[in-house]
Amino acid sequence: MESLIVCMGERRGHVAELVRGSDKPVTVGRSLDNTVVLTDPYVSQHQLVFFKQDAHWHVQVVDDVNPVLLNDAMLKQRTFAVTSGDRITIGRTHLDIYSEGYQVEPTRKLLLSSWLYGGRTALCVAFLTVLVIALSDALFDYFLYAQTNEWKSQLNTVFSTAASILVWASVWSLIGRLAREQAHYALQLLVTSLVCGLMILTIPLIDVVNYVMSSNLAGAITACTLTLLLLALLLRWNIYFSTHPPKPALTALLISSACVLTYYGLAVLKEPNFILSPQYSAALKPPFVWLQSGQSIGDFLLDASALTAAFDVGVDSASILDANHTSIAE
C-alpha cells in the first residue's frame, strides 16, 4: 500500500476527516502532539503508531489499556499489518484505512431528484395530493359507512385527514432539517399522502376478511398485518429522506413492529374479562360486499324492527283479551 489515508468520523452525508501520511510514521492518540488527535476518553494519550515497513503499512499498539479491534476482531499482538479497506476500532472511535487507489462506491442517484429542489411546483403538487387523499377518505367514508347525508361530518373527515398528513410530514421535515440540513418538505408531504391513500383503500379489506371468514380474530390479524406493512412503508421513506441510514427498510420494519405490537399488546391487556356487548358466531355482511349471499346490516335491522313490532302487537292483543275476559267474568 503506497500512501496511508486515515478516515475518521461519520462518512454518510458528512465531510469525513482525512489524514494523509507519506512514508513517515503516523501517530494516533489524545495528546496534541499526535498526527491524528482524538477526543475519545477511552483512547490513551499515545495509542497507535502507523509505520511503513517493506512497502506495507503496519500498526503498533503503544497502550493496551483498552483492546484494539481490527475489522471487529480483537487482536492479541502489539504489531500487525493493515491493508486498504481495514477498520481499526479503539475505544469508541473507528478509523478506516485506505490507500489512494482505493475504489470508492459508484455515485448514487437521488430518488426523485427533480423533486428535491422543485420549488413551488413540487410544493403545489404535494398540497394538491393531500387534498385529493383527504377528499377520497371522506367519499369512502360516505359511500361505505354513512347512513345519512351529514356534510359537516364529511367536512370534518377532510380536515382531520389533511391535518394528520400535514403534521406528520412537518415532523419528519424538521427531523431532516436537524439531522441533515435538508427538510424536503414537499417530498415528505407527497410520500405521506400516497401511503395514506393506500391505507384508505385497504381499510375495507378488514371488513371483507371479517365477513368471509366469519371470525373477528381473522379481521384483527388482518388489521394488525396491514397496519404493520403500511406503517413500515411510510417510515421507510420518511427515514430515507430525513436521515439516509444505511438500511432504511430494516430500520422502518423494526420500528413499526415495535409500535404495532405495543399498541395491540396494550389493547389486549386493557380488554375487560367480562364484555357486556353480545358476541356473535358469524359476522354481519358489510354494506359493500357482494362476495357471498348473506344479509346486509340494513336488512338485518329492518327485520329486527319488524319482529319487535310484531311482538309488541302480539303482547298488546293478549293484554286486551285478558282484560275482556276479566270484565266478563266480573
PDB file of C-alpha atoms in Angstrom, residues 143-258:
ATOM      1  CA  PHE A 143     -70.370   5.649   0.394  1.00  0.00           C
ATOM      2  CA  LEU A 144     -69.272   2.736   2.570  1.00  0.00           C
ATOM      3  CA  TYR A 145     -70.449   3.560   6.051  1.00  0.00           C
ATOM      4  CA  ALA A 146     -72.563   6.731   6.189  1.00  0.00           C
ATOM      5  CA  GLN A 147     -76.273   6.298   6.811  1.00  0.00           C
ATOM      6  CA  THR A 148     -77.263   9.953   6.470  1.00  0.00           C
ATOM      7  CA  ASN A 149     -76.020  12.816   4.348  1.00  0.00           C
ATOM      8  CA  GLU A 150     -74.325  14.923   7.009  1.00  0.00           C
ATOM      9  CA  TRP A 151     -71.964  17.245   5.167  1.00  0.00           C
ATOM     10  CA  LYS A 152     -70.460  18.517   8.409  1.00  0.00           C
ATOM     11  CA  SER A 153     -69.248  15.034   9.285  1.00  0.00           C
ATOM     12  CA  GLN A 154     -67.660  14.574   5.853  1.00  0.00           C
ATOM     13  CA  LEU A 155     -66.049  18.006   6.048  1.00  0.00           C
ATOM     14  CA  ASN A 156     -64.626  17.089   9.441  1.00  0.00           C
ATOM     15  CA  THR A 157     -63.145  13.941   7.870  1.00  0.00           C
ATOM     16  CA  VAL A 158     -61.469  16.025   5.154  1.00  0.00           C
ATOM     17  CA  PHE A 159     -59.932  18.446   7.641  1.00  0.00           C
ATOM     18  CA  SER A 160     -58.772  15.736  10.078  1.00  0.00           C
ATOM     19  CA  THR A 161     -57.140  13.657   7.324  1.00  0.00           C
ATOM     20  CA  ALA A 162     -55.388  16.652   5.784  1.00  0.00           C
ATOM     21  CA  ALA A 163     -54.215  17.900   9.181  1.00  0.00           C
ATOM     22  CA  SER A 164     -52.806  14.491  10.107  1.00  0.00           C
ATOM     23  CA  ILE A 165     -50.822  14.303   6.865  1.00  0.00           C
ATOM     24  CA  LEU A 166     -49.505  17.862   7.219  1.00  0.00           C
ATOM     25  CA  VAL A 167     -48.401  17.366  10.828  1.00  0.00           C
ATOM     26  CA  TRP A 168     -46.729  14.016  10.106  1.00  0.00           C
ATOM     27  CA  ALA A 169     -44.808  15.407   7.122  1.00  0.00           C
ATOM     28  CA  SER A 170     -43.832  18.513   9.091  1.00  0.00           C
ATOM     29  CA  VAL A 171     -42.346  16.438  11.908  1.00  0.00           C
ATOM     30  CA  TRP A 172     -40.213  14.395   9.523  1.00  0.00           C
ATOM     31  CA  SER A 173     -39.146  17.526   7.651  1.00  0.00           C
ATOM     32  CA  LEU A 174     -37.998  19.013  10.947  1.00  0.00           C
ATOM     33  CA  ILE A 175     -36.035  15.830  11.676  1.00  0.00           C
ATOM     34  CA  GLY A 176     -34.398  16.113   8.252  1.00  0.00           C
ATOM     35  CA  ARG A 177     -33.533  19.756   8.883  1.00  0.00           C
ATOM     36  CA  LEU A 178     -31.923  18.938  12.225  1.00  0.00           C
ATOM     37  CA  ALA A 179     -30.119  15.795  11.060  1.00  0.00           C
ATOM     38  CA  ARG A 180     -29.017  16.642   7.503  1.00  0.00           C
ATOM     39  CA  GLU A 181     -29.885  20.300   6.944  1.00  0.00           C
ATOM     40  CA  GLN A 182     -32.295  19.069   4.268  1.00  0.00           C
ATOM     41  CA  ALA A 183     -36.003  19.341   5.069  1.00  0.00           C
ATOM     42  CA  HIS A 184     -37.504  18.116   1.744  1.00  0.00           C
ATOM     43  CA  TYR A 185     -40.987  19.106   2.949  1.00  0.00           C
ATOM     44  CA  ALA A 186     -42.672  18.682  -0.443  1.00  0.00           C
ATOM     45  CA  LEU A 187     -41.260  15.186  -0.839  1.00  0.00           C
ATOM     46  CA  GLN A 188     -42.239  14.190   2.704  1.00  0.00           C
ATOM     47  CA  LEU A 189     -45.744  15.521   2.051  1.00  0.00           C
ATOM     48  CA  LEU A 190     -46.076  13.604  -1.206  1.00  0.00           C
ATOM     49  CA  VAL A 191     -44.860  10.296   0.233  1.00  0.00           C
ATOM     50  CA  THR A 192     -47.070  10.592   3.312  1.00  0.00           C
ATOM     51  CA  SER A 193     -50.119  11.381   1.166  1.00  0.00           C
ATOM     52  CA  LEU A 194     -49.598   8.420  -1.151  1.00  0.00           C
ATOM     53  CA  VAL A 195     -49.160   5.944   1.693  1.00  0.00           C
ATOM     54  CA  CYS A 196     -52.232   7.357   3.437  1.00  0.00           C
ATOM     55  CA  GLY A 197     -54.111   6.764   0.192  1.00  0.00           C
ATOM     56  CA  LEU A 198     -53.085   3.112   0.335  1.00  0.00           C
ATOM     57  CA  MET A 199     -54.314   2.944   3.920  1.00  0.00           C
ATOM     58  CA  ILE A 200     -57.716   4.312   2.889  1.00  0.00           C
ATOM     59  CA  LEU A 201     -58.012   1.729   0.102  1.00  0.00           C
ATOM     60  CA  THR A 202     -57.096  -1.201   2.375  1.00  0.00           C
ATOM     61  CA  ILE A 203     -59.420  -0.356   5.300  1.00  0.00           C
ATOM     62  CA  PRO A 204     -62.468  -2.088   3.691  1.00  0.00           C
ATOM     63  CA  LEU A 205     -60.375  -5.245   3.270  1.00  0.00           C
ATOM     64  CA  ILE A 206     -60.534  -5.789   7.035  1.00  0.00           C
ATOM     65  CA  ASP A 207     -64.347  -5.933   6.960  1.00  0.00           C
ATOM     66  CA  VAL A 208     -64.248  -8.229   3.925  1.00  0.00           C
ATOM     67  CA  VAL A 209     -61.971 -10.711   5.705  1.00  0.00           C
ATOM     68  CA  ASN A 210     -64.068 -10.442   8.857  1.00  0.00           C
ATOM     69  CA  TYR A 211     -67.220 -11.295   6.917  1.00  0.00           C
ATOM     70  CA  VAL A 212     -65.823 -14.007   4.623  1.00  0.00           C
ATOM     71  CA  MET A 213     -64.031 -15.831   7.457  1.00  0.00           C
ATOM     72  CA  SER A 214     -66.913 -15.241   9.909  1.00  0.00           C
ATOM     73  CA  SER A 215     -64.296 -14.559  12.543  1.00  0.00           C
ATOM     74  CA  ASN A 216     -63.425 -11.414  14.451  1.00  0.00           C
ATOM     75  CA  LEU A 217     -59.956 -12.874  15.084  1.00  0.00           C
ATOM     76  CA  ALA A 218     -59.254 -13.055  11.335  1.00  0.00           C
ATOM     77  CA  GLY A 219     -60.212  -9.411  10.991  1.00  0.00           C
ATOM     78  CA  ALA A 220     -57.964  -8.453  13.908  1.00  0.00           C
ATOM     79  CA  ILE A 221     -54.996 -10.339  12.412  1.00  0.00           C
ATOM     80  CA  THR A 222     -55.597  -8.685   9.032  1.00  0.00           C
ATOM     81  CA  ALA A 223     -55.765  -5.257  10.634  1.00  0.00           C
ATOM     82  CA  CYS A 224     -52.526  -5.875  12.543  1.00  0.00           C
ATOM     83  CA  THR A 225     -50.716  -7.118   9.433  1.00  0.00           C
ATOM     84  CA  LEU A 226     -51.880  -4.255   7.224  1.00  0.00           C
ATOM     85  CA  THR A 227     -51.010  -1.695   9.883  1.00  0.00           C
ATOM     86  CA  LEU A 228     -47.530  -3.172  10.235  1.00  0.00           C
ATOM     87  CA  LEU A 229     -46.809  -3.226   6.491  1.00  0.00           C
ATOM     88  CA  LEU A 230     -48.210   0.221   5.706  1.00  0.00           C
ATOM     89  CA  LEU A 231     -46.531   1.850   8.698  1.00  0.00           C
ATOM     90  CA  ALA A 232     -43.232   0.220   7.722  1.00  0.00           C
ATOM     91  CA  LEU A 233     -43.647   1.503   4.155  1.00  0.00           C
ATOM     92  CA  LEU A 234     -44.374   5.024   5.382  1.00  0.00           C
ATOM     93  CA  LEU A 235     -41.491   5.065   7.845  1.00  0.00           C
ATOM     94  CA  ARG A 236     -39.106   3.620   5.249  1.00  0.00           C
ATOM     95  CA  TRP A 237     -39.468   6.678   3.007  1.00  0.00           C
ATOM     96  CA  ASN A 238     -39.714   9.186   5.851  1.00  0.00           C
ATOM     97  CA  ILE A 239     -36.482   7.880   7.349  1.00  0.00           C
ATOM     98  CA  TYR A 240     -34.788   7.656   3.957  1.00  0.00           C
ATOM     99  CA  PHE A 241     -35.432  11.280   3.013  1.00  0.00           C
ATOM    100  CA  SER A 242     -34.703  12.593   6.518  1.00  0.00           C
ATOM    101  CA  THR A 243     -31.578  10.778   7.710  1.00  0.00           C
ATOM    102  CA  HIS A 244     -30.382   8.485   4.868  1.00  0.00           C
ATOM    103  CA  PRO A 245     -29.480   5.491   7.095  1.00  0.00           C
ATOM    104  CA  PRO A 246     -27.659   2.503   5.587  1.00  0.00           C
ATOM    105  CA  LYS A 247     -30.701   0.175   5.870  1.00  0.00           C
ATOM    106  CA  PRO A 248     -33.884   2.269   5.957  1.00  0.00           C
ATOM    107  CA  ALA A 249     -36.227  -0.649   5.207  1.00  0.00           C
ATOM    108  CA  LEU A 250     -34.930  -2.761   8.092  1.00  0.00           C
ATOM    109  CA  THR A 251     -34.996   0.213  10.457  1.00  0.00           C
ATOM    110  CA  ALA A 252     -38.578   1.058   9.474  1.00  0.00           C
ATOM    111  CA  LEU A 253     -39.693  -2.564   9.858  1.00  0.00           C
ATOM    112  CA  LEU A 254     -38.227  -2.803  13.350  1.00  0.00           C
ATOM    113  CA  ILE A 255     -39.794   0.489  14.459  1.00  0.00           C
ATOM    114  CA  SER A 256     -43.216  -0.357  13.014  1.00  0.00           C
ATOM    115  CA  SER A 257     -43.125  -3.851  14.560  1.00  0.00           C
ATOM    116  CA  ALA A 258     -42.378  -2.388  17.974  1.00  0.00           C
TER     117      ALA A 258
END
